């Protein structure tokens, strides 16, 4: 079995991160925005694991577990805010005119 | 490897307090629920006592990722003092507003647990966890008034910006780990110094460093990442706004100080000019924005963006070298940041406390409602005058010495860029005085509107206001009380 070069992991991670970032910038549905942020975080996880393999150390993999846990906590809070806002406004579209447009 | 639980004392005390508060909220009914506030305050006092017990120690545990030194202890005391003040201004506000009190006190103690952890962190992982422990409860607290659309939207905006900035910062951290093979801050500095030649660093590494700096830029609401701040501050419950504007921002600055001066000091030639320009833009945008505000909370929000710009200024002159002059420049810059954060906490929480006192029972928060405040309530009017003068940097207030320290840091070694930054500070202070003095003129010289109510701040809030106003003036007359402490805090980070 031939090993996949490290560079390939990093390029894939960079692509996923870009997809997530572009999604956050152009999509208007809040649930899709959350998914895009998750994509960005998972791209970071991939980078960390790949870097961990370069150095032959476990630090990066440990870091990944922390990111997964923290991302889960963030999503819990985020979805709660989203559901609450949906009950108030009846939509999850960020373009709907809001009170806070300054 | 034994864990040094003594060094973790303040954190353990706050974690236990948070759980006790949550349990107490479950067992209390009706109006008795407000008693969780003194419980939280008692826990904070215990944490302060445990911090003072560690004073002067140099300890480290968890394999050097958690450190107790003068820097960590000073910031811990600053955060815990801020927590006491925030609890003082929260009591009546939350007891009378039909909020979820137990949840609020649990969340605020948890957020401060993250802040207290932050200055001890000497590892990217610990720093990330501390930062998120501050952020996640803050997202909930902003949206605490959940039947209010305004509060919910503020919370969502804050959340989206928050997770986006964390994702960007994590990408930077993962790349830095890829380059250096370590997450320890000093390890990163050594690896960078060993592998990079000044002037021709790997571009990707510089990009990674800037990504991390951008992530902290969101936290401290630096331009161009400031746009969430005024909306979030205006939508959140006011004590939460005070917490975000002071403590959360200070935590962001602690994190920025640690990564900038400990991990990426060898690359200062790349990030220092960027932060200098960001500082200039931040204070200008903040002050020009504040000029147009008619709502006091939004005015203070823009003012706090401007203040973040002042605090960022010393980062602009940081040096990458290891010669005596560069070290002196960095040391002075760091102390200016520390002194300004202490002064900023005192005067800005005070200003928010007055705003809460005026809004209590009446909900008044427009600048026009402050007309004749001095006649209606000399206590609040006088205190607001002191805080606003201090935010502007007037003599006899601590704000003057804070600005003085920044100018000193910018001119340790006179450079053209340092002088430009100092000139920016002076020009912006003049702009800022315009809107601070306009509010003060309203307080003392204008007649109150017909039927304007007399504010009833309540005992706790009055105590906090008087205490902070006294502290603002005392430190303004005798700055040595705090500079004696800050000037021995060194930047020798884990070396």
PDB file of N, CA and C in Angstrom, chain B residues 296 350-351 353-360 362 364-388 438-449 452-457 465:
ATOM      1  N   UNK B 296     -27.195  55.788  24.392  1.00  0.00           N
ATOM      2  CA  UNK B 296     -25.986  55.784  25.222  1.00  0.00           C
ATOM      3  C   UNK B 296     -25.243  54.453  25.129  1.00  0.00           C
ATOM      4  N   UNK B 350     -17.805  51.227  35.293  1.00  0.00           N
ATOM      5  CA  UNK B 350     -18.470  52.322  35.987  1.00  0.00           C
ATOM      6  C   UNK B 350     -19.485  53.008  35.094  1.00  0.00           C
ATOM      7  N   UNK B 351     -19.074  53.308  33.851  1.00  0.00           N
ATOM      8  CA  UNK B 351     -19.985  53.997  32.937  1.00  0.00           C
ATOM      9  C   UNK B 351     -21.216  53.135  32.664  1.00  0.00           C
ATOM     10  N   UNK B 353     -22.420  50.887  34.632  1.00  0.00           N
ATOM     11  CA  UNK B 353     -23.207  50.826  35.865  1.00  0.00           C
ATOM     12  C   UNK B 353     -24.140  52.025  35.949  1.00  0.00           C
ATOM     13  N   UNK B 354     -23.636  53.209  35.596  1.00  0.00           N
ATOM     14  CA  UNK B 354     -24.497  54.400  35.622  1.00  0.00           C
ATOM     15  C   UNK B 354     -25.629  54.249  34.613  1.00  0.00           C
ATOM     16  N   UNK B 355     -25.301  53.732  33.424  1.00  0.00           N
ATOM     17  CA  UNK B 355     -26.336  53.560  32.397  1.00  0.00           C
ATOM     18  C   UNK B 355     -27.423  52.616  32.904  1.00  0.00           C
ATOM     19  N   UNK B 356     -27.012  51.542  33.593  1.00  0.00           N
ATOM     20  CA  UNK B 356     -28.002  50.607  34.149  1.00  0.00           C
ATOM     21  C   UNK B 356     -28.839  51.297  35.220  1.00  0.00           C
ATOM     22  N   UNK B 357     -28.159  52.115  36.062  1.00  0.00           N
ATOM     23  CA  UNK B 357     -28.885  52.822  37.113  1.00  0.00           C
ATOM     24  C   UNK B 357     -29.938  53.760  36.544  1.00  0.00           C
ATOM     25  N   UNK B 358     -29.584  54.462  35.463  1.00  0.00           N
ATOM     26  CA  UNK B 358     -30.533  55.397  34.861  1.00  0.00           C
ATOM     27  C   UNK B 358     -31.672  54.634  34.192  1.00  0.00           C
ATOM     28  N   UNK B 359     -31.354  53.510  33.564  1.00  0.00           N
ATOM     29  CA  UNK B 359     -32.381  52.773  32.819  1.00  0.00           C
ATOM     30  C   UNK B 359     -33.287  51.970  33.742  1.00  0.00           C
ATOM     31  N   UNK B 360     -32.886  51.791  35.008  1.00  0.00           N
ATOM     32  CA  UNK B 360     -33.669  50.947  35.902  1.00  0.00           C
ATOM     33  C   UNK B 360     -35.085  51.513  36.070  1.00  0.00           C
ATOM     34  N   UNK B 362     -37.159  52.734  34.314  1.00  0.00           N
ATOM     35  CA  UNK B 362     -37.678  53.636  33.295  1.00  0.00           C
ATOM     36  C   UNK B 362     -37.302  53.157  31.895  1.00  0.00           C
ATOM     37  N   UNK B 364     -34.903  54.203  30.178  1.00  0.00           N
ATOM     38  CA  UNK B 364     -34.386  55.321  29.383  1.00  0.00           C
ATOM     39  C   UNK B 364     -32.916  55.094  29.041  1.00  0.00           C
ATOM     40  N   UNK B 365     -32.575  55.199  27.761  1.00  0.00           N
ATOM     41  CA  UNK B 365     -31.180  55.007  27.369  1.00  0.00           C
ATOM     42  C   UNK B 365     -30.752  55.905  26.222  1.00  0.00           C
ATOM     43  N   UNK B 366     -31.546  56.897  25.845  1.00  0.00           N
ATOM     44  CA  UNK B 366     -31.122  57.827  24.800  1.00  0.00           C
ATOM     45  C   UNK B 366     -30.231  58.902  25.425  1.00  0.00           C
ATOM     46  N   UNK B 367     -29.330  59.481  24.645  1.00  0.00           N
ATOM     47  CA  UNK B 367     -28.466  60.524  25.202  1.00  0.00           C
ATOM     48  C   UNK B 367     -29.298  61.703  25.693  1.00  0.00           C
ATOM     49  N   UNK B 368     -30.465  61.933  25.021  1.00  0.00           N
ATOM     50  CA  UNK B 368     -31.316  63.060  25.429  1.00  0.00           C
ATOM     51  C   UNK B 368     -31.866  62.853  26.840  1.00  0.00           C
ATOM     52  N   UNK B 369     -32.012  61.580  27.262  1.00  0.00           N
ATOM     53  CA  UNK B 369     -32.543  61.309  28.592  1.00  0.00           C
ATOM     54  C   UNK B 369     -31.548  61.667  29.690  1.00  0.00           C
ATOM     55  N   UNK B 370     -30.301  61.949  29.305  1.00  0.00           N
ATOM     56  CA  UNK B 370     -29.302  62.303  30.316  1.00  0.00           C
ATOM     57  C   UNK B 370     -29.308  63.793  30.609  1.00  0.00           C
ATOM     58  N   UNK B 371     -30.185  64.561  29.923  1.00  0.00           N
ATOM     59  CA  UNK B 371     -30.269  65.997  30.187  1.00  0.00           C
ATOM     60  C   UNK B 371     -30.688  66.215  31.639  1.00  0.00           C
ATOM     61  N   UNK B 372     -29.908  67.002  32.355  1.00  0.00           N
ATOM     62  CA  UNK B 372     -30.268  67.329  33.725  1.00  0.00           C
ATOM     63  C   UNK B 372     -30.114  66.189  34.701  1.00  0.00           C
ATOM     64  N   UNK B 373     -29.342  65.171  34.341  1.00  0.00           N
ATOM     65  CA  UNK B 373     -29.147  64.044  35.259  1.00  0.00           C
ATOM     66  C   UNK B 373     -28.462  64.503  36.547  1.00  0.00           C
ATOM     67  N   UNK B 374     -27.556  65.480  36.405  1.00  0.00           N
ATOM     68  CA  UNK B 374     -26.838  65.973  37.578  1.00  0.00           C
ATOM     69  C   UNK B 374     -27.765  66.553  38.624  1.00  0.00           C
ATOM     70  N   UNK B 375     -28.861  67.200  38.156  1.00  0.00           N
ATOM     71  CA  UNK B 375     -29.811  67.784  39.109  1.00  0.00           C
ATOM     72  C   UNK B 375     -30.707  66.717  39.708  1.00  0.00           C
ATOM     73  N   UNK B 376     -31.062  65.712  38.892  1.00  0.00           N
ATOM     74  CA  UNK B 376     -31.981  64.684  39.368  1.00  0.00           C
ATOM     75  C   UNK B 376     -31.274  63.705  40.296  1.00  0.00           C
ATOM     76  N   UNK B 377     -30.053  63.344  39.955  1.00  0.00           N
ATOM     77  CA  UNK B 377     -29.318  62.393  40.772  1.00  0.00           C
ATOM     78  C   UNK B 377     -27.846  62.773  40.767  1.00  0.00           C
ATOM     79  N   UNK B 378     -27.436  63.605  41.739  1.00  0.00           N
ATOM     80  CA  UNK B 378     -26.043  64.076  41.753  1.00  0.00           C
ATOM     81  C   UNK B 378     -25.056  62.913  41.784  1.00  0.00           C
ATOM     82  N   UNK B 379     -25.442  61.812  42.445  1.00  0.00           N
ATOM     83  CA  UNK B 379     -24.534  60.671  42.531  1.00  0.00           C
ATOM     84  C   UNK B 379     -24.230  60.107  41.150  1.00  0.00           C
ATOM     85  N   UNK B 380     -25.297  59.747  40.402  1.00  0.00           N
ATOM     86  CA  UNK B 380     -25.084  59.153  39.083  1.00  0.00           C
ATOM     87  C   UNK B 380     -24.478  60.167  38.119  1.00  0.00           C
ATOM     88  N   UNK B 381     -24.976  61.415  38.173  1.00  0.00           N
ATOM     89  CA  UNK B 381     -24.451  62.444  37.276  1.00  0.00           C
ATOM     90  C   UNK B 381     -22.969  62.684  37.517  1.00  0.00           C
ATOM     91  N   UNK B 382     -22.609  62.811  38.801  1.00  0.00           N
ATOM     92  CA  UNK B 382     -21.203  63.066  39.138  1.00  0.00           C
ATOM     93  C   UNK B 382     -20.329  61.886  38.743  1.00  0.00           C
ATOM     94  N   UNK B 383     -20.798  60.675  39.040  1.00  0.00           N
ATOM     95  CA  UNK B 383     -19.997  59.501  38.717  1.00  0.00           C
ATOM     96  C   UNK B 383     -19.826  59.373  37.212  1.00  0.00           C
ATOM     97  N   UNK B 384     -20.919  59.594  36.450  1.00  0.00           N
ATOM     98  CA  UNK B 384     -20.828  59.492  34.989  1.00  0.00           C
ATOM     99  C   UNK B 384     -19.815  60.484  34.463  1.00  0.00           C
ATOM    100  N   UNK B 385     -19.791  61.712  35.057  1.00  0.00           N
ATOM    101  CA  UNK B 385     -18.829  62.716  34.628  1.00  0.00           C
ATOM    102  C   UNK B 385     -17.400  62.216  34.833  1.00  0.00           C
ATOM    103  N   UNK B 386     -17.165  61.632  36.008  1.00  0.00           N
ATOM    104  CA  UNK B 386     -15.820  61.115  36.298  1.00  0.00           C
ATOM    105  C   UNK B 386     -15.431  60.044  35.278  1.00  0.00           C
ATOM    106  N   UNK B 387     -16.359  59.094  35.026  1.00  0.00           N
ATOM    107  CA  UNK B 387     -16.034  57.987  34.120  1.00  0.00           C
ATOM    108  C   UNK B 387     -15.795  58.486  32.700  1.00  0.00           C
ATOM    109  N   UNK B 388     -16.639  59.428  32.246  1.00  0.00           N
ATOM    110  CA  UNK B 388     -16.485  59.907  30.876  1.00  0.00           C
ATOM    111  C   UNK B 388     -15.183  60.696  30.731  1.00  0.00           C
ATOM    112  N   UNK B 438     -19.952  66.380  25.295  1.00  0.00           N
ATOM    113  CA  UNK B 438     -21.321  66.703  24.917  1.00  0.00           C
ATOM    114  C   UNK B 438     -22.307  66.047  25.890  1.00  0.00           C
ATOM    115  N   UNK B 439     -21.980  64.787  26.251  1.00  0.00           N
ATOM    116  CA  UNK B 439     -22.842  64.086  27.202  1.00  0.00           C
ATOM    117  C   UNK B 439     -22.758  64.747  28.580  1.00  0.00           C
ATOM    118  N   UNK B 440     -21.530  65.121  28.986  1.00  0.00           N
ATOM    119  CA  UNK B 440     -21.364  65.759  30.297  1.00  0.00           C
ATOM    120  C   UNK B 440     -22.113  67.088  30.331  1.00  0.00           C
ATOM    121  N   UNK B 441     -22.054  67.847  29.217  1.00  0.00           N
ATOM    122  CA  UNK B 441     -22.780  69.116  29.170  1.00  0.00           C
ATOM    123  C   UNK B 441     -24.273  68.871  29.355  1.00  0.00           C
ATOM    124  N   UNK B 442     -24.781  67.818  28.709  1.00  0.00           N
ATOM    125  CA  UNK B 442     -26.194  67.490  28.880  1.00  0.00           C
ATOM    126  C   UNK B 442     -26.525  67.184  30.332  1.00  0.00           C
ATOM    127  N   UNK B 443     -25.615  66.465  30.995  1.00  0.00           N
ATOM    128  CA  UNK B 443     -25.884  66.054  32.374  1.00  0.00           C
ATOM    129  C   UNK B 443     -25.999  67.259  33.299  1.00  0.00           C
ATOM    130  N   UNK B 444     -25.127  68.249  33.109  1.00  0.00           N
ATOM    131  CA  UNK B 444     -25.076  69.356  34.070  1.00  0.00           C
ATOM    132  C   UNK B 444     -25.744  70.633  33.600  1.00  0.00           C
ATOM    133  N   UNK B 445     -25.737  70.931  32.315  1.00  0.00           N
ATOM    134  CA  UNK B 445     -26.152  72.265  31.880  1.00  0.00           C
ATOM    135  C   UNK B 445     -27.557  72.307  31.308  1.00  0.00           C
ATOM    136  N   UNK B 446     -28.065  71.162  30.828  1.00  0.00           N
ATOM    137  CA  UNK B 446     -29.383  71.215  30.220  1.00  0.00           C
ATOM    138  C   UNK B 446     -30.454  70.937  31.268  1.00  0.00           C
ATOM    139  N   UNK B 447     -31.631  71.532  31.031  1.00  0.00           N
ATOM    140  CA  UNK B 447     -32.742  71.288  31.948  1.00  0.00           C
ATOM    141  C   UNK B 447     -33.308  69.904  31.677  1.00  0.00           C
ATOM    142  N   UNK B 448     -33.710  69.176  32.725  1.00  0.00           N
ATOM    143  CA  UNK B 448     -34.295  67.853  32.490  1.00  0.00           C
ATOM    144  C   UNK B 448     -35.621  67.981  31.747  1.00  0.00           C
ATOM    145  N   UNK B 449     -35.934  66.949  30.972  1.00  0.00           N
ATOM    146  CA  UNK B 449     -37.197  66.955  30.229  1.00  0.00           C
ATOM    147  C   UNK B 449     -38.363  66.955  31.216  1.00  0.00           C
ATOM    148  N   UNK B 452     -39.204  63.997  33.737  1.00  0.00           N
ATOM    149  CA  UNK B 452     -38.142  62.994  33.723  1.00  0.00           C
ATOM    150  C   UNK B 452     -38.024  62.368  35.105  1.00  0.00           C
ATOM    151  N   UNK B 453     -38.006  61.033  35.193  1.00  0.00           N
ATOM    152  CA  UNK B 453     -37.993  60.389  36.506  1.00  0.00           C
ATOM    153  C   UNK B 453     -36.644  60.550  37.197  1.00  0.00           C
ATOM    154  N   UNK B 454     -36.686  60.472  38.537  1.00  0.00           N
ATOM    155  CA  UNK B 454     -35.442  60.477  39.303  1.00  0.00           C
ATOM    156  C   UNK B 454     -34.922  59.033  39.342  1.00  0.00           C
ATOM    157  N   UNK B 455     -33.694  58.794  38.873  1.00  0.00           N
ATOM    158  CA  UNK B 455     -33.205  57.413  38.859  1.00  0.00           C
ATOM    159  C   UNK B 455     -33.077  56.866  40.272  1.00  0.00           C
ATOM    160  N   UNK B 456     -33.429  55.593  40.422  1.00  0.00           N
ATOM    161  CA  UNK B 456     -33.273  54.924  41.714  1.00  0.00           C
ATOM    162  C   UNK B 456     -32.335  53.738  41.502  1.00  0.00           C
ATOM    163  N   UNK B 457     -31.037  53.974  41.666  1.00  0.00           N
ATOM    164  CA  UNK B 457     -30.078  52.932  41.279  1.00  0.00           C
ATOM    165  C   UNK B 457     -30.094  51.712  42.193  1.00  0.00           C
ATOM    166  N   UNK B 465     -20.884  51.915  41.798  1.00  0.00           N
ATOM    167  CA  UNK B 465     -20.618  53.183  41.119  1.00  0.00           C
ATOM    168  C   UNK B 465     -19.684  54.053  41.962  1.00  0.00           C
TER     169      UNK B 465
END
